[in-house]
Amino acid sequence: MTDTDTATATATATATTRTTTDTTTSETASASGVTVVGTGAISALGPTARHLWEGARRGQVGIGPVQALSMDGLDTKVGGEVTDPVEPRRGYLAPEGFRERAIELALVAADEALATLPEGLVAAERFGVVLGTCNAGLLSGREWLRAVRDGETPDPRLALLVTPQALAESVGAAFGLRGPVLAVNTACASGANAIGLAADLLRAGRADAVLAGGSDAFSDVCFAGFHALQSLSPEPAAPYDAGRQGLSLGEGSGMVLLVRSDFAREHGLTGLADVAGYGLSADGFHSTAPQPEGKGAARAITSALRLSGVTPEEIGYVNGHGTGTPKNDPAETNAIRLALGEAEAARTPVSSTKSMIGHMLGAAGAAEAIVTAHALNEQLAPPTAGYTTPDPECPLDYIPGAARPLDSGAALSNNFAFGGANASLVLTRSADAHRPPAPDTDRVVITGIGLLSPAGGSAAEVWSAYTRGQVPVTVADGVRRSAVDFDPEPYLTKRQRRRMDRLAQFGIAATSKALADAGVEPGSPEAEAIGIVFGTGTGPMEAMQKFTDPLLAEGPAAADPSVFPNTVYNQAAGQIAIHLGLRGPTSTLSVGHATGAATLAYTADLLAAGHADALVCTVTDTLTEQVGRAYAAVGAASTRADDEPADGKFTLAEGSVAVVLERRSAAIARGATILGEILGHGMASDASRARRWDARGRGLERAMRAALDDAGLAPTGVGAVWLAAAGLSTADAAENLAVSRLFGPHPVPALHAPKTVLGEPMGVGGALTLALALHQGRFGGGLPVLLNSSSLGGSHVSVAVRCGADSPRTTTTHDVSDVSDVSGENR
């Protein structure tokens, strides 16, 4: 049997197995919890999760003088530094002599977390990774910019380590995990958000085990940014204390190994705690400051309680966000009081792990979840180090001095971030076998589209450009590129955009258009209930360079406090929420070129599970000189100056696409016009240590089969495939092989490859193909379509969509080619 035949047989067998077991798995998952069966951490308290917990329960302060960085010119000399050797047992692709510390910290923590799982118990194809990070490969990006500044040629491998997805794929590849591989970047809420998303994947039966958590490393860039915001404490942080002076930065990684509770019991795995539920919300208030009354954070806590089935009276401990800044601590205190009620909040002990390890940014939520899990397991609440003097603005019980016995089976872990992104986890004691209520699931429909593209400002214009093959292309900085001709004035005044980068401007414009298309007025009560799930492949590279270049030349004194907030990936989501009045759940994903499809999939899952009635999925990427240079350096972007760039590479493009998704019942209740429906999705990874896709397309084939399975479709029920193909010949050839095997002896449906004409808009591609598919299917009557997206690091997402007005959804796994035409009002 050939390799291709073997791959086909394996994929077919996997699909058949899922077809026969998914109903049972789904039913079991909805009635079962998600259990933490392994933990790993490296922090200022030591090299393991046990060090983290033992230090936390003793109130041991790991914050001290920073040794590895120069602290000259800063407000502080201290931080929660990892002083133990960081020596991962598994490698990753990096330039010779260069180390990306954020990846290495994650690998160390992951190794410890995975050690509890018997080898071979979970198939690689059913094993996922969800990694949260705030700064991602910031050290790699800094080194790239330093080389450019010094007139050197940056090592191309640096470009492969910069983004959040680079961290997630490096971890997945190191351990050979081929399930969903996703990166979350909701700044300081990333670790908690990642654990919540991982729990969703398990409950939906999309994986049997998921490694989830966060990682961030110290850098002079980060210290200079918080110094510019005047947020750093000269002494170890003292959260909630009347004399607190600010936060202490920390570094490290926390990782948890999650499985479904029934899986843990079946295989004799010991649970530390269960992830009963989580909640997300947007403040929609300010780029860095929290909403002072705590209303936004309270919504995240309330949502977590509702979805977990845990009442405020059952919460026995809160692991607080507790940064130690003058504004954050009172705002969180108010949030706890609003969510739990005054009486329950007054009697519930709260403590801050950050008082001992510092603020680990994207890793904070994961490290604090580990401490919370141990607290429940051992029935002991750790103290808040440095808390001695009560503050009238913070009137809760913050556990001073020493750890305190608990008598409770449930706890909260809170994390709040720049841009007003809030995440709250509800953990329960595994021994209590708490079962969250089955979610009130619903179908997810599409009710609005808005876009910005080099080819036009509507799907009709972009479709016309695609079919005519006429797209504006220039050669800039030696790279073929297609840029958006954008006038922000209709959407933002000059004053509003004064401190806003193009990433946020694009996102606000596209989201405004999508809301208008859906019949929702920005700033209205209806809009306030809507959340924003943002996606970006390359992130805020414009702001990152603008902030970093002066630091390289002049040091911390050159740090611009108006630019620093824009360097986090979720800042655009925060700006969208602020300017359009969106205060529902918010999250930010960065999954490379698979971002658009991954963000659509996550948004649909949040809605289906009842996190909100409506969400906007907005995916945006912008071009800069260094982004173009990086793509050219890794051999992906075309550098041909003629009109026919037949060099096996792609033309870079930029843009933004926003999609309003709603629970079908909510859309019908408000009389919305339904443009289509998200039927299902599938995710898979090649887990290549070379950080490349599988040349035979096996990962993408698994993603497509999983999407069909999830949608209840057979290959013969597919009317078209919108390809990930963008002109990069080796990747496109792999996709062709995957498509050929998927349809086997059956006729291959219509294939569309719009990015080969329109250019590769990086993370926006999956959302752009959705807009075009909806435009083509606007008159109804067609079969469902598959939308494919693949990152350059081998992460694949396929989304099954029915285009056209509302229609009955099939629930069979058989051929649906005889399904009647869709009916209802068409656009």
Tab-separated table of C-alpha atoms in Angstrom, residues 583-739:
chain	number	residue	atom	x	y	z
A	583	ARG	CA	-19.733	44.444	25.814
A	584	GLY	CA	-20.490	40.757	25.396
A	585	PRO	CA	-17.886	37.969	25.455
A	586	THR	CA	-14.542	38.826	23.874
A	587	SER	CA	-11.507	36.836	22.862
A	588	THR	CA	-8.631	37.099	20.407
A	589	LEU	CA	-7.113	34.252	18.410
A	590	SER	CA	-3.917	34.312	16.370
A	591	VAL	CA	-3.551	31.086	14.366
A	592	GLY	CA	-1.430	32.250	11.453
A	593	HIS	CA	-3.090	31.904	8.055
A	594	ALA	CA	-5.726	29.649	9.636
A	595	THR	CA	-6.914	32.476	11.899
A	596	GLY	CA	-10.039	33.426	9.934
A	597	ALA	CA	-11.481	29.931	9.917
A	598	ALA	CA	-10.395	29.220	13.505
A	599	THR	CA	-12.011	32.426	14.756
A	600	LEU	CA	-15.257	31.641	12.932
A	601	ALA	CA	-15.234	28.167	14.474
A	602	TYR	CA	-14.611	29.438	18.016
A	603	THR	CA	-17.264	32.132	17.654
A	604	ALA	CA	-19.797	29.550	16.490
A	605	ASP	CA	-18.961	27.240	19.391
A	606	LEU	CA	-19.341	30.058	21.939
A	607	LEU	CA	-22.768	30.859	20.542
A	608	ALA	CA	-23.906	27.259	20.276
A	609	ALA	CA	-22.993	26.704	23.937
A	610	GLY	CA	-24.935	29.763	25.090
A	611	HIS	CA	-22.179	32.255	25.951
A	612	ALA	CA	-24.147	34.925	24.052
A	613	ASP	CA	-26.979	35.352	21.577
A	614	ALA	CA	-24.834	37.247	19.055
A	615	LEU	CA	-21.129	37.805	18.428
A	616	VAL	CA	-19.113	39.596	15.793
A	617	CYS	CA	-16.179	37.640	14.401
A	618	THR	CA	-13.687	40.177	13.012
A	619	VAL	CA	-10.426	39.120	11.379
A	620	THR	CA	-7.835	41.712	10.404
A	621	ASP	CA	-4.257	41.903	9.172
A	622	THR	CA	-2.205	44.827	7.898
A	623	LEU	CA	0.960	44.988	5.829
A	624	THR	CA	4.174	46.649	6.960
A	625	GLU	CA	7.629	46.703	5.446
A	626	GLN	CA	8.968	44.201	7.970
A	627	VAL	CA	5.996	41.851	7.540
A	628	GLY	CA	6.669	41.753	3.801
A	629	ARG	CA	10.363	41.285	4.390
A	630	ALA	CA	9.734	38.386	6.754
A	631	TYR	CA	7.490	36.549	4.292
A	632	ALA	CA	10.061	37.007	1.547
A	633	ALA	CA	12.835	35.770	3.843
A	634	VAL	CA	11.044	32.483	4.565
A	635	GLY	CA	10.388	31.961	0.862
A	636	ALA	CA	6.624	32.455	0.836
A	637	ALA	CA	6.039	35.907	-0.712
A	638	SER	CA	6.561	36.602	-4.387
A	639	THR	CA	9.194	39.159	-5.342
A	640	ARG	CA	8.376	39.165	-9.055
A	641	ALA	CA	7.743	42.592	-10.552
A	642	ASP	CA	5.847	41.455	-13.663
A	643	ASP	CA	2.123	40.859	-13.983
A	644	GLU	CA	2.407	37.064	-13.927
A	645	PRO	CA	4.232	36.052	-10.740
A	646	ALA	CA	4.511	32.380	-11.701
A	647	ASP	CA	7.223	31.686	-9.166
A	648	GLY	CA	5.260	29.345	-6.900
A	649	LYS	CA	4.808	31.979	-4.188
A	650	PHE	CA	1.978	34.294	-3.233
A	651	THR	CA	1.160	37.971	-3.438
A	652	LEU	CA	0.770	39.433	0.043
A	653	ALA	CA	-2.471	41.264	0.797
A	654	GLU	CA	-4.146	42.896	3.767
A	655	GLY	CA	-7.723	43.510	4.824
A	656	SER	CA	-10.472	42.985	7.356
A	657	VAL	CA	-13.648	40.904	7.334
A	658	ALA	CA	-16.326	41.020	10.027
A	659	VAL	CA	-19.151	38.488	10.306
A	660	VAL	CA	-22.162	38.771	12.611
A	661	LEU	CA	-23.104	35.339	13.929
A	662	GLU	CA	-26.205	34.638	16.009
A	663	ARG	CA	-28.025	31.821	17.667
A	664	ARG	CA	-30.774	30.984	15.211
A	665	SER	CA	-33.547	31.480	17.758
A	666	ALA	CA	-32.273	34.970	18.599
A	667	ALA	CA	-31.950	35.922	14.935
A	668	ILE	CA	-35.494	34.813	14.188
A	669	ALA	CA	-36.841	36.589	17.270
A	670	ARG	CA	-35.465	39.929	16.107
A	671	GLY	CA	-36.497	39.368	12.475
A	672	ALA	CA	-32.966	39.231	11.088
A	673	THR	CA	-32.288	38.175	7.527
A	674	ILE	CA	-30.302	34.936	7.603
A	675	LEU	CA	-27.494	34.757	5.056
A	676	GLY	CA	-26.205	31.303	5.881
A	677	GLU	CA	-25.385	28.861	8.642
A	678	ILE	CA	-22.227	27.455	10.226
A	679	LEU	CA	-22.854	23.713	10.088
A	680	GLY	CA	-19.649	22.415	11.680
A	681	HIS	CA	-15.888	22.550	11.659
A	682	GLY	CA	-12.777	20.437	12.030
A	683	MET	CA	-9.210	21.160	13.118
A	684	ALA	CA	-5.970	19.241	12.819
A	685	SER	CA	-2.230	19.785	12.922
A	686	ASP	CA	0.652	18.248	11.035
A	687	ALA	CA	2.873	18.699	14.134
A	688	SER	CA	5.975	19.072	11.990
A	689	ARG	CA	9.161	19.937	13.842
A	690	ALA	CA	10.301	21.715	10.694
A	691	ARG	CA	7.329	24.079	11.195
A	692	ARG	CA	6.004	23.188	7.730
A	693	TRP	CA	2.838	21.561	6.452
A	694	ASP	CA	2.663	17.878	5.554
A	695	ALA	CA	3.450	17.593	1.848
A	696	ARG	CA	0.788	14.906	1.439
A	697	GLY	CA	-1.968	17.001	3.006
A	698	ARG	CA	-2.913	14.484	5.668
A	699	GLY	CA	-3.597	17.061	8.367
A	700	LEU	CA	-5.887	19.095	6.133
A	701	GLU	CA	-7.679	15.948	5.051
A	702	ARG	CA	-8.389	15.097	8.692
A	703	ALA	CA	-9.679	18.626	9.279
A	704	MET	CA	-12.049	18.378	6.293
A	705	ARG	CA	-13.343	14.965	7.359
A	706	ALA	CA	-13.896	16.232	10.898
A	707	ALA	CA	-15.811	19.249	9.543
A	708	LEU	CA	-18.083	16.999	7.480
A	709	ASP	CA	-18.590	14.719	10.461
A	710	ASP	CA	-19.443	17.645	12.696
A	711	ALA	CA	-21.924	18.951	10.120
A	712	GLY	CA	-23.500	15.563	9.509
A	713	LEU	CA	-22.465	15.563	5.853
A	714	ALA	CA	-20.949	13.075	3.453
A	715	PRO	CA	-18.450	14.206	0.788
A	716	THR	CA	-21.150	13.816	-1.868
A	717	GLY	CA	-23.216	16.408	-0.016
A	718	VAL	CA	-20.639	19.151	-0.612
A	719	GLY	CA	-21.325	21.639	-3.376
A	720	ALA	CA	-17.967	23.420	-3.421
A	721	VAL	CA	-14.626	23.665	-1.663
A	722	TRP	CA	-13.122	27.100	-1.100
A	723	LEU	CA	-9.454	26.310	-0.998
A	724	ALA	CA	-6.707	27.652	1.220
A	725	ALA	CA	-4.558	27.792	-1.938
A	726	ALA	CA	-2.844	31.156	-2.386
A	727	GLY	CA	-0.184	30.430	-4.993
A	728	LEU	CA	2.480	28.826	-2.787
A	729	SER	CA	2.966	25.764	-4.949
A	730	THR	CA	4.115	23.247	-2.339
A	731	ALA	CA	1.280	24.052	0.055
A	732	ASP	CA	-1.287	24.162	-2.742
A	733	ALA	CA	-0.166	20.766	-4.018
A	734	ALA	CA	-0.645	19.270	-0.553
A	735	GLU	CA	-4.192	20.623	-0.419
A	736	ASN	CA	-4.961	19.187	-3.853
A	737	LEU	CA	-3.920	15.739	-2.645
A	738	ALA	CA	-6.122	16.082	0.434
A	739	VAL	CA	-9.142	17.122	-1.612
